[in-house]
Amino acid sequence: MNITIQNKELKDLQGMIIPVYEDKTHTCEKVEAIKAGELFKGKVGECFYFTTEEMKYMILVGLGKYEELKSEAFKTAIAKGAKKAKELKLTEYGIKFIDAAHMCPGGRVRAIVQAARLALYNFDKYKTGEDKKTYTPNVYVLDAPTEKIEKMNGKLSEINNIVDGIIEARDLVNEPANVIYPETLANRVVELGQRDGFEVEIFDENQIQEMGMKAFYEVAKGSARAPRFIVMRHMNAPETEEIFGLVGKGLTFDTGGYSLKPSGSMDTMKSDMAGAAAVIGTMSALAKNKVKANVIAVIAACENAISGISYKPGDIIGSMAGKTIEVLNTDAEGRLTLVDAVTYIIEKEKVSKVVDIATLTGAALVALGTTTTAVVSNNDEFYNDLIAKAERTGEKFWRLPDFDDYKKLIKSDIADLKNIGGRNAGTITAGLFIGEFVQGKPWLHLDIAGTSWAETALNEYSVKGATGVPVSTLYALIEQRKPCKH
């Protein structure tokens, strides 16, 4: 999809998407007549199309009430319109820019681009013949204020790069495990670094062992696919010493190890690297947009497989930080890889604060379902900043408690820690296990087990499969743009 902001002659277009308020008179008499006839009222989620002499198709999408308009309702409307345009096979169409009570021009551009592009996302790389249908329409945002078009087009480029990052994350997660495994994931990151302008360093299995990443290597060693430790650096703020650290869980496939997963739960375990995909997509967007920030991201990429040398329940293993860990469940492997990655990024890369992103626990789905990411944090200010940015992006987060009572559940009788805390409070104890390694740095743990993958579309701009959560919010958290005034 090619989106531009420019005024276009209606005769040159096949159709137009017109967002319509429920309680505000529209300038087009035909639209008002349709509203009066109650074929379409302008309520959120409504979509109606008709033909005119000027244009083949006019697609009306409902926004609800003017004073109540939120970004989510606007994105829903645009996504519905884009899907209808595809259904009608429109290859040249416009989207009318609207007046909005609570959204600045940049916010409206962001909503249009994200909704239109993500609504039409599909992963059809492996389809052949007639099943593979390419749809790349030319879309024009019409009737924007003339004096703001140049600035809005600059914003458009920035937003397209963020959406590209979301799509990159979706694509990586949707790829099967025979295509994306530690080595090929590392190769893809190298390609992106060269293309988008961020530094990449890859460590192989020998270097991983030399660095003392004992917990990570214990998980990795059972697979014939050798692990890779991936480091990405975007250092674009030399005036500050602050470095933002991102750690993505990179299990390119998870069998559960000897604590074997049921076969019905295993086919989507290619998605266990969604945290890694999210940080890759975020780094790509940051670099392409030349964001003034210092950011380092790391991924401990491996498979959790079964062989004669796989780690076993009851083993006691080490870690890069020197802490010993009693393994009670080999399917609680992600946290073992993450703690070495966290130790590395703090001790070797000297980051100031850390966010880890991981498909960590099924308990997160039980607690919060598929719409909300679970958060564990040691820092109120950092968490509040996350929530402030999420209000802009529309992604949802909820903080879980970190009381000392929960920390007791991961203390081992025979080692420093144990890798599961029992049946209860599984998302909390998993997060707090990682928290034992953050060395007092401001830290956010984002458990995206429920939000990174969708069995059915969760809204009008998501599809079955990978969602790309939380690329948008990570980008906003790092970029630290001030809220616009309008």
Short mmCIF file of C-alpha atoms in Angstrom, two decimals:
data_model
loop_
_atom_site.label_atom_id
_atom_site.label_comp_id
_atom_site.label_asym_id
_atom_site.label_seq_id
_atom_site.Cartn_x
_atom_site.Cartn_y
_atom_site.Cartn_z
CA MET A 1 0.00 0.00 0.00
CA ASN A 2 1.31 3.41 -1.03
CA ILE A 3 -0.17 6.26 1.07
CA THR A 4 0.40 9.93 0.27
CA ILE A 5 -1.12 13.15 1.57
CA GLN A 6 -2.18 15.26 -1.39
CA ASN A 7 -5.25 16.74 -2.96
CA LYS A 8 -6.40 14.60 -5.86
CA GLU A 9 -9.08 15.15 -8.48
CA LEU A 10 -12.08 12.96 -7.71
CA LYS A 11 -12.28 11.92 -11.35
CA ASP A 12 -8.88 10.25 -10.94
CA LEU A 13 -10.10 8.03 -8.10
CA GLN A 14 -12.17 4.86 -8.08
CA GLY A 15 -13.52 5.50 -4.63
CA MET A 16 -13.33 7.38 -1.38
CA ILE A 17 -13.50 6.47 2.31
CA ILE A 18 -15.46 9.11 4.22
CA PRO A 19 -15.43 8.98 8.04
CA VAL A 20 -18.77 10.25 9.36
CA TYR A 21 -19.82 11.41 12.81
CA GLU A 22 -23.08 10.24 14.30
CA ASP A 23 -24.00 13.65 15.72
CA LYS A 24 -22.45 16.12 13.27
CA THR A 25 -23.92 17.32 9.99
CA HIS A 26 -21.88 16.29 6.98
CA THR A 27 -21.19 18.70 4.13
CA CYS A 28 -22.34 16.16 1.53
CA GLU A 29 -26.12 16.17 1.09
CA LYS A 30 -26.06 12.57 -0.13
CA VAL A 31 -24.40 11.45 3.09
CA GLU A 32 -26.97 13.31 5.17
CA ALA A 33 -29.79 11.75 3.16
CA ILE A 34 -28.38 8.30 3.85
CA LYS A 35 -28.11 9.12 7.56
CA ALA A 36 -31.69 10.41 7.56
CA GLY A 37 -32.86 7.20 5.91
CA GLU A 38 -31.15 5.25 8.70
CA LEU A 39 -29.26 3.06 6.27
CA PHE A 40 -26.18 4.32 8.03
CA LYS A 41 -26.09 6.45 11.19
CA GLY A 42 -22.38 7.03 11.75
CA LYS A 43 -22.08 4.81 14.80
CA VAL A 44 -18.70 3.28 15.61
CA GLY A 45 -18.15 0.15 13.52
CA GLU A 46 -20.71 0.95 10.82
CA CYS A 47 -19.72 0.73 7.15
CA PHE A 48 -21.89 1.52 4.13
CA TYR A 49 -21.09 2.13 0.47
CA PHE A 50 -22.91 3.54 -2.54
CA THR A 51 -22.14 4.78 -6.04
CA THR A 52 -22.26 8.29 -7.50
CA GLU A 53 -21.88 9.88 -10.92
CA GLU A 54 -18.51 11.33 -9.90
CA MET A 55 -17.07 8.21 -8.42
CA LYS A 56 -17.63 4.48 -8.56
CA TYR A 57 -17.78 3.92 -4.80
CA MET A 58 -18.24 6.12 -1.74
CA ILE A 59 -17.50 4.18 1.47
CA LEU A 60 -18.94 5.65 4.66
CA VAL A 61 -17.44 4.57 7.99
CA GLY A 62 -18.83 5.50 11.39
CA LEU A 63 -16.91 7.46 14.02
CA GLY A 64 -19.57 7.76 16.72
CA LYS A 65 -20.07 11.08 18.52
CA TYR A 66 -17.75 14.00 17.80
CA GLU A 67 -16.79 14.87 21.38
CA GLU A 68 -16.22 11.19 22.21
CA LEU A 69 -13.90 10.30 19.34
CA LYS A 70 -10.86 8.29 20.42
CA SER A 71 -8.00 6.94 18.37
CA GLU A 72 -9.32 3.37 18.63
CA ALA A 73 -12.69 4.28 17.10
CA PHE A 74 -10.97 6.19 14.30
CA LYS A 75 -8.64 3.26 13.55
CA THR A 76 -11.61 0.89 13.55
CA ALA A 77 -13.38 3.09 11.00
CA ILE A 78 -10.37 3.41 8.69
CA ALA A 79 -9.61 -0.32 8.90
CA LYS A 80 -13.19 -1.19 7.98
CA GLY A 81 -13.04 1.18 5.05
CA ALA A 82 -9.73 -0.22 3.82
CA LYS A 83 -11.09 -3.76 3.96
CA LYS A 84 -14.20 -2.73 2.06
CA ALA A 85 -12.03 -0.99 -0.57
CA LYS A 86 -10.09 -4.22 -1.02
CA GLU A 87 -13.32 -6.20 -1.29
CA LEU A 88 -14.48 -3.78 -4.00
CA LYS A 89 -11.07 -4.14 -5.71
CA LEU A 90 -10.25 -0.45 -5.60
CA THR A 91 -6.66 0.29 -6.59
CA GLU A 92 -6.85 4.11 -6.47
CA TYR A 93 -8.88 5.64 -3.67
CA GLY A 94 -8.93 8.49 -1.20
CA ILE A 95 -9.44 8.81 2.54
CA LYS A 96 -11.03 12.08 3.63
CA PHE A 97 -9.11 13.86 6.38
CA ILE A 98 -11.43 14.78 9.22
CA ASP A 99 -11.89 17.41 11.87
CA ALA A 100 -11.39 15.81 15.30
CA ALA A 101 -12.00 17.18 18.77
CA HIS A 102 -9.37 15.16 20.63
CA MET A 103 -6.82 14.19 17.98
CA CYS A 104 -4.01 16.34 16.58
CA PRO A 105 -3.22 16.14 12.84
CA GLY A 106 -0.23 13.86 13.53
CA GLY A 107 -2.44 11.55 15.59
CA ARG A 108 -4.95 11.33 12.77
CA VAL A 109 -2.21 10.55 10.24
CA ARG A 110 -0.85 7.86 12.59
CA ALA A 111 -4.30 6.29 12.94
CA ILE A 112 -4.93 6.31 9.19
CA VAL A 113 -1.61 4.73 8.26
CA GLN A 114 -1.58 2.11 11.02
CA ALA A 115 -5.19 1.08 10.52
CA ALA A 116 -5.12 0.97 6.73
CA ARG A 117 -1.83 -0.88 6.42
CA LEU A 118 -2.23 -3.31 9.30
CA ALA A 119 -5.83 -4.15 8.40
CA LEU A 120 -4.64 -5.42 5.02
CA TYR A 121 -1.64 -7.34 6.36
CA ASN A 122 -1.52 -11.00 5.45
CA PHE A 123 1.23 -13.60 5.58
CA ASP A 124 0.90 -15.41 2.27
CA LYS A 125 4.57 -15.97 1.48
CA TYR A 126 4.10 -19.73 1.14
CA LYS A 127 0.88 -19.67 -0.88
CA THR A 128 1.12 -20.49 -4.56
CA GLY A 129 -1.00 -19.97 -7.66
CA GLU A 130 -4.36 -18.25 -7.30
CA ASP A 131 -4.23 -18.40 -3.50
CA LYS A 132 -1.49 -15.77 -3.52
CA LYS A 133 -3.14 -12.43 -4.18
CA THR A 134 -1.09 -9.24 -4.13
CA TYR A 135 -3.02 -6.07 -3.33
CA THR A 136 -1.07 -2.80 -3.31
CA PRO A 137 -3.46 0.13 -3.83
CA ASN A 138 -2.50 3.77 -4.13
CA VAL A 139 -4.20 5.66 -1.30
CA TYR A 140 -4.47 9.43 -0.96
CA VAL A 141 -5.32 11.35 2.20
CA LEU A 142 -7.51 14.18 0.91
CA ASP A 143 -8.61 17.58 2.20
CA ALA A 144 -5.84 18.02 4.74
CA PRO A 145 -5.16 21.69 5.69
CA THR A 146 -2.95 23.06 2.91
CA GLU A 147 -0.54 24.74 5.32
CA LYS A 148 0.04 21.45 7.16
CA ILE A 149 0.49 19.06 4.24
CA GLU A 150 4.30 19.32 4.16
CA LYS A 151 4.61 18.66 7.89
CA MET A 152 2.08 15.84 7.72
CA ASN A 153 3.99 14.14 4.91
CA GLY A 154 7.08 14.18 7.12
CA LYS A 155 5.01 12.56 9.86
CA LEU A 156 3.72 10.07 7.30
CA SER A 157 7.26 8.84 6.58
CA GLU A 158 7.97 8.38 10.28
CA ILE A 159 4.75 6.45 10.86
CA ASN A 160 5.32 4.24 7.83
CA ASN A 161 8.68 3.25 9.32
CA ILE A 162 7.01 2.33 12.62
CA VAL A 163 4.40 0.27 10.79
CA ASP A 164 7.20 -1.39 8.82
CA GLY A 165 8.68 -2.38 12.20
CA ILE A 166 5.37 -3.87 13.31
CA ILE A 167 5.09 -5.80 10.05
CA GLU A 168 8.69 -7.02 10.35
CA ALA A 169 7.85 -8.35 13.82
CA ARG A 170 4.69 -10.03 12.50
CA ASP A 171 6.56 -11.61 9.61
CA LEU A 172 9.34 -12.99 11.83
CA VAL A 173 6.86 -14.58 14.23
CA ASN A 174 4.71 -16.01 11.44
CA GLU A 175 7.69 -17.69 9.78
CA PRO A 176 7.90 -21.43 10.56
CA ALA A 177 10.68 -22.77 12.78
CA ASN A 178 12.34 -24.59 9.89
CA VAL A 179 12.91 -21.16 8.31
CA ILE A 180 13.61 -18.97 11.34
CA TYR A 181 15.98 -20.59 13.82
CA PRO A 182 18.85 -19.00 15.77
CA GLU A 183 21.31 -18.73 12.89
CA THR A 184 18.80 -17.45 10.32
CA LEU A 185 17.30 -15.04 12.83
CA ALA A 186 20.78 -13.63 13.43
CA ASN A 187 21.34 -13.39 9.66
CA ARG A 188 18.08 -11.47 9.26
CA VAL A 189 19.10 -9.00 11.97
CA VAL A 190 22.43 -8.44 10.21
CA GLU A 191 20.54 -7.67 6.98
CA LEU A 192 18.23 -5.23 8.74
CA GLY A 193 21.12 -3.51 10.48
CA GLN A 194 22.87 -2.96 7.16
CA ARG A 195 19.67 -1.74 5.51
CA ASP A 196 18.30 0.46 8.29
CA GLY A 197 21.48 1.73 9.92
CA PHE A 198 22.00 0.10 13.29
CA GLU A 199 25.04 -1.83 14.51
CA VAL A 200 24.83 -5.61 14.92
CA GLU A 201 27.14 -8.03 16.71
CA ILE A 202 26.56 -11.80 16.77
CA PHE A 203 28.07 -14.24 19.28
CA ASP A 204 28.20 -17.97 18.45
CA GLU A 205 27.87 -20.94 20.81
CA ASN A 206 31.56 -20.91 21.76
CA GLN A 207 31.50 -17.23 22.64
CA ILE A 208 28.26 -17.72 24.57
CA GLN A 209 29.99 -20.30 26.75
CA GLU A 210 33.13 -18.18 27.11
CA MET A 211 31.01 -15.30 28.44
CA GLY A 212 29.64 -17.58 31.14
CA MET A 213 26.04 -17.63 29.93
CA LYS A 214 25.42 -20.94 31.66
CA ALA A 215 21.64 -20.70 32.03
CA PHE A 216 21.15 -19.70 28.38
CA TYR A 217 23.43 -22.46 27.13
CA GLU A 218 21.74 -25.13 29.25
CA VAL A 219 18.49 -24.42 27.44
CA ALA A 220 20.18 -24.24 24.03
CA LYS A 221 22.49 -27.25 24.12
CA GLY A 222 19.85 -29.92 23.51
CA SER A 223 19.11 -28.73 19.97
CA ALA A 224 21.05 -29.50 16.80
CA ARG A 225 20.47 -25.82 15.92
CA ALA A 226 23.27 -23.88 17.58
CA PRO A 227 22.32 -20.80 19.64
CA ARG A 228 23.16 -17.23 18.77
CA PHE A 229 23.41 -14.18 21.01
CA ILE A 230 22.35 -11.11 19.05
CA VAL A 231 23.30 -7.55 20.01
CA MET A 232 21.85 -4.48 18.25
CA ARG A 233 23.04 -0.93 18.94
CA HIS A 234 21.44 2.39 17.98
CA MET A 235 23.66 5.06 19.57
CA ASN A 236 22.31 8.36 18.30
CA ALA A 237 22.44 10.64 21.36
CA PRO A 238 26.12 11.30 22.09
CA GLU A 239 25.21 14.22 24.35
CA THR A 240 23.82 11.83 27.00
CA GLU A 241 25.21 8.77 28.76
CA GLU A 242 21.77 7.26 29.23
CA ILE A 243 21.31 3.97 27.36
CA PHE A 244 17.93 2.27 27.02
CA GLY A 245 18.13 -1.54 27.14
CA LEU A 246 15.75 -3.94 25.38
CA VAL A 247 15.84 -7.70 25.96
CA GLY A 248 13.70 -9.95 23.76
CA LYS A 249 12.97 -13.60 24.43
CA GLY A 250 14.26 -15.51 21.41
CA LEU A 251 13.04 -19.10 21.63
CA THR A 252 12.64 -19.82 17.93
CA PHE A 253 10.90 -23.06 18.89
CA ASP A 254 9.92 -24.47 22.26
CA THR A 255 9.08 -28.15 22.70
CA GLY A 256 9.05 -27.75 26.47
CA GLY A 257 12.12 -29.99 26.69
CA TYR A 258 11.71 -33.02 28.95
CA SER A 259 8.70 -31.24 30.49
CA LEU A 260 7.16 -31.84 27.07
CA LYS A 261 4.28 -29.70 25.84
CA PRO A 262 1.09 -31.41 24.61
CA SER A 263 1.16 -31.73 20.82
CA GLY A 264 -1.92 -29.52 20.53
CA SER A 265 0.00 -26.68 22.16
CA MET A 266 3.15 -27.03 20.12
CA ASP A 267 2.29 -25.97 16.58
CA THR A 268 2.32 -22.26 17.47
CA MET A 269 5.56 -22.45 19.43
CA LYS A 270 7.32 -20.81 16.51
CA SER A 271 5.82 -17.70 18.14
CA ASP A 272 7.92 -18.09 21.30
CA MET A 273 10.36 -15.56 19.83
CA ALA A 274 7.74 -12.79 19.62
CA GLY A 275 9.67 -10.77 22.22
CA ALA A 276 12.76 -10.96 20.03
CA ALA A 277 10.72 -9.99 16.97
CA ALA A 278 9.31 -6.99 18.82
CA VAL A 279 12.72 -5.61 19.74
CA ILE A 280 13.98 -6.21 16.19
CA GLY A 281 11.02 -4.30 14.75
CA THR A 282 11.53 -1.51 17.27
CA MET A 283 15.24 -1.16 16.52
CA SER A 284 14.50 -1.05 12.80
CA ALA A 285 11.98 1.78 13.26
CA LEU A 286 14.25 3.74 15.61
CA ALA A 287 17.16 3.54 13.19
CA LYS A 288 15.15 4.41 10.09
CA ASN A 289 13.68 7.43 11.84
CA LYS A 290 17.07 8.44 13.30
CA VAL A 291 15.55 8.82 16.76
CA LYS A 292 17.79 10.80 19.12
CA ALA A 293 18.38 8.09 21.72
CA ASN A 294 20.93 5.47 22.75
CA VAL A 295 19.35 2.02 22.61
CA ILE A 296 20.89 -1.42 22.88
CA ALA A 297 18.83 -4.55 22.32
CA VAL A 298 19.85 -8.17 22.91
CA ILE A 299 18.37 -11.56 22.08
CA ALA A 300 19.41 -14.94 23.41
CA ALA A 301 18.24 -17.01 20.44
CA CYS A 302 17.91 -20.78 20.74
CA GLU A 303 15.58 -23.77 20.52
CA ASN A 304 14.35 -25.72 23.53
CA ALA A 305 14.59 -29.26 22.19
CA ILE A 306 15.09 -32.78 23.52
CA SER A 307 18.22 -34.88 23.13
CA GLY A 308 20.57 -36.94 25.23
CA ILE A 309 22.33 -33.82 26.48
CA SER A 310 19.25 -31.67 27.14
CA TYR A 311 18.93 -30.22 30.61
CA LYS A 312 16.55 -32.11 32.89
CA PRO A 313 14.12 -31.45 35.75
CA GLY A 314 16.10 -31.56 38.98
CA ASP A 315 19.31 -30.18 37.48
CA ILE A 316 21.11 -27.33 39.20
CA ILE A 317 22.64 -24.89 36.74
CA GLY A 318 24.67 -21.70 36.87
CA SER A 319 24.16 -18.26 35.32
CA MET A 320 26.25 -15.39 34.02
CA ALA A 321 25.49 -13.48 37.23
CA GLY A 322 26.86 -16.31 39.36
CA LYS A 323 23.53 -17.29 40.90
CA THR A 324 22.62 -20.99 40.96
CA ILE A 325 19.25 -22.20 39.74
CA GLU A 326 17.32 -25.39 40.52
CA VAL A 327 15.44 -26.49 37.40
CA LEU A 328 12.03 -27.87 38.33
CA ASN A 329 10.46 -27.54 34.89
CA THR A 330 12.31 -27.43 31.57
CA ASP A 331 9.32 -25.68 29.99
CA ALA A 332 10.10 -22.64 32.14
CA GLU A 333 13.08 -22.05 29.88
CA GLY A 334 12.53 -18.51 28.65
CA ARG A 335 13.36 -16.94 31.97
CA LEU A 336 16.65 -18.88 32.02
CA THR A 337 17.73 -17.40 28.71
CA LEU A 338 16.51 -13.94 29.70
CA VAL A 339 18.47 -13.69 32.95
CA ASP A 340 21.78 -14.15 31.16
CA ALA A 341 20.72 -11.64 28.52
CA VAL A 342 19.75 -9.15 31.25
CA THR A 343 23.07 -9.68 33.03
CA TYR A 344 24.98 -9.14 29.79
CA ILE A 345 23.15 -5.93 28.83
CA ILE A 346 23.67 -4.43 32.29
CA GLU A 347 27.26 -5.50 32.90
CA LYS A 348 28.72 -5.39 29.39
CA GLU A 349 26.64 -2.72 27.65
CA LYS A 350 26.10 -0.52 30.75
CA VAL A 351 22.44 0.25 30.05
CA SER A 352 20.62 2.66 32.35
CA LYS A 353 17.24 0.93 32.34
CA VAL A 354 15.89 -2.37 31.05
CA VAL A 355 12.69 -3.61 29.40
CA ASP A 356 12.40 -7.34 28.77
CA ILE A 357 9.69 -8.57 26.43
CA ALA A 358 8.73 -12.23 26.48
CA THR A 359 6.05 -14.77 25.71
CA LEU A 360 6.70 -16.10 29.18
CA THR A 361 3.66 -17.68 30.85
CA GLY A 362 0.34 -19.25 30.00
CA ALA A 363 -0.78 -17.75 33.30
CA ALA A 364 -0.74 -14.32 31.64
CA LEU A 365 -3.56 -15.48 29.35
CA VAL A 366 -5.53 -16.84 32.30
CA ALA A 367 -5.16 -13.55 34.17
CA LEU A 368 -5.55 -10.96 31.40
CA GLY A 369 -6.67 -12.75 28.24
CA THR A 370 -5.44 -11.79 24.79
CA THR A 371 -5.91 -8.02 24.86
CA THR A 372 -3.70 -6.90 27.74
CA THR A 373 0.03 -7.36 28.35
CA ALA A 374 1.04 -8.23 31.92
CA VAL A 375 3.71 -6.03 33.50
CA VAL A 376 5.99 -6.57 36.49
CA SER A 377 8.20 -3.64 37.47
CA ASN A 378 10.45 -2.34 40.23
CA ASN A 379 9.97 1.32 39.32
CA ASP A 380 6.72 3.34 39.50
CA GLU A 381 7.97 6.19 37.33
CA PHE A 382 9.08 3.85 34.56
CA TYR A 383 5.76 2.01 34.61
CA ASN A 384 3.76 5.25 34.57
CA ASP A 385 5.75 6.39 31.56
CA LEU A 386 4.86 3.14 29.79
CA ILE A 387 1.16 3.67 30.49
CA ALA A 388 1.28 7.28 29.30
CA LYS A 389 2.77 6.16 25.99
CA ALA A 390 0.32 3.27 25.68
CA GLU A 391 -2.58 5.72 25.87
CA ARG A 392 -1.25 7.16 22.62
CA THR A 393 -0.56 3.86 20.86
CA GLY A 394 -3.71 2.03 21.98
CA GLU A 395 -1.85 -1.04 23.28
CA LYS A 396 -2.99 -2.20 26.72
CA PHE A 397 -0.85 -3.03 29.78
CA TRP A 398 -1.62 -3.94 33.38
CA ARG A 399 0.80 -4.04 36.29
CA LEU A 400 0.83 -7.04 38.61
CA PRO A 401 1.99 -6.84 42.26
CA ASP A 402 5.59 -7.58 43.25
CA PHE A 403 5.18 -8.14 47.00
CA ASP A 404 7.98 -9.91 48.87
CA ASP A 405 5.56 -12.78 49.58
CA TYR A 406 5.78 -13.70 45.89
CA LYS A 407 9.57 -13.53 45.87
CA LYS A 408 9.69 -16.24 48.54
CA LEU A 409 8.04 -18.65 46.09
CA ILE A 410 11.12 -18.76 43.83
CA LYS A 411 13.67 -19.39 46.60
CA SER A 412 15.18 -22.88 46.42
CA ASP A 413 16.15 -25.13 49.31
CA ILE A 414 19.26 -26.37 47.50
CA ALA A 415 20.21 -23.49 45.17
CA ASP A 416 19.83 -19.72 45.10
CA LEU A 417 16.64 -19.82 43.04
CA LYS A 418 14.24 -22.26 41.42
CA ASN A 419 12.85 -21.64 37.98
CA ILE A 420 9.16 -22.02 38.87
CA GLY A 421 7.27 -20.82 41.91
CA GLY A 422 4.44 -23.33 41.86
CA ARG A 423 0.91 -23.32 40.47
CA ASN A 424 -0.17 -19.96 41.86
CA ALA A 425 0.78 -16.46 40.63
CA GLY A 426 2.80 -17.90 37.75
CA THR A 427 3.12 -14.67 35.75
CA ILE A 428 4.26 -12.75 38.82
CA THR A 429 6.85 -15.29 39.99
CA ALA A 430 8.23 -15.66 36.45
CA GLY A 431 8.70 -11.91 36.21
CA LEU A 432 10.23 -11.68 39.67
CA PHE A 433 12.67 -14.46 38.76
CA ILE A 434 14.03 -12.14 36.04
CA GLY A 435 13.91 -9.27 38.50
CA GLU A 436 16.48 -11.07 40.67
CA PHE A 437 19.06 -10.25 37.96
CA VAL A 438 18.34 -6.57 37.16
CA GLN A 439 20.80 -5.23 39.76
CA GLY A 440 18.54 -2.41 40.88
CA LYS A 441 18.16 -0.85 37.42
CA PRO A 442 14.73 0.60 36.53
CA TRP A 443 13.05 -2.37 34.94
CA LEU A 444 9.86 -3.38 33.13
CA HIS A 445 8.96 -7.00 32.39
CA LEU A 446 6.33 -7.32 29.65
CA ASP A 447 4.70 -10.75 29.40
CA ILE A 448 3.20 -10.80 25.90
CA ALA A 449 2.16 -14.47 25.93
CA GLY A 450 -1.46 -13.42 25.46
CA THR A 451 -1.06 -10.39 23.22
CA SER A 452 1.63 -11.37 20.69
CA TRP A 453 -0.44 -14.04 18.93
CA ALA A 454 -4.12 -14.10 17.99
CA GLU A 455 -6.16 -17.18 17.14
CA THR A 456 -8.78 -14.81 15.71
CA ALA A 457 -8.55 -11.13 14.81
CA LEU A 458 -8.86 -9.03 17.98
CA ASN A 459 -9.89 -5.83 16.18
CA GLU A 460 -10.34 -4.51 12.68
CA TYR A 461 -6.62 -3.98 12.09
CA SER A 462 -5.32 -7.27 13.46
CA VAL A 463 -5.38 -10.69 11.82
CA LYS A 464 -4.98 -14.27 12.93
CA GLY A 465 -1.36 -14.96 13.84
CA ALA A 466 1.32 -12.54 14.99
CA THR A 467 0.20 -9.10 16.20
CA GLY A 468 3.46 -7.14 16.39
CA VAL A 469 2.75 -6.12 20.01
CA PRO A 470 4.34 -4.05 21.59
CA VAL A 471 6.49 -2.37 18.89
CA SER A 472 4.40 0.83 18.85
CA THR A 473 4.65 1.39 22.59
CA LEU A 474 8.33 0.50 22.84
CA TYR A 475 9.06 3.02 20.11
CA ALA A 476 7.03 5.72 21.87
CA LEU A 477 8.67 4.92 25.22
CA ILE A 478 12.13 5.41 23.75
CA GLU A 479 11.31 8.35 21.47
CA GLN A 480 9.83 10.40 24.34
CA ARG A 481 7.92 12.77 22.06
CA LYS A 482 5.99 15.43 23.95
CA PRO A 483 2.20 15.30 23.57
CA CYS A 484 1.11 17.55 20.72
CA LYS A 485 -1.11 20.56 21.37
CA HIS A 486 -4.00 21.40 19.12
#
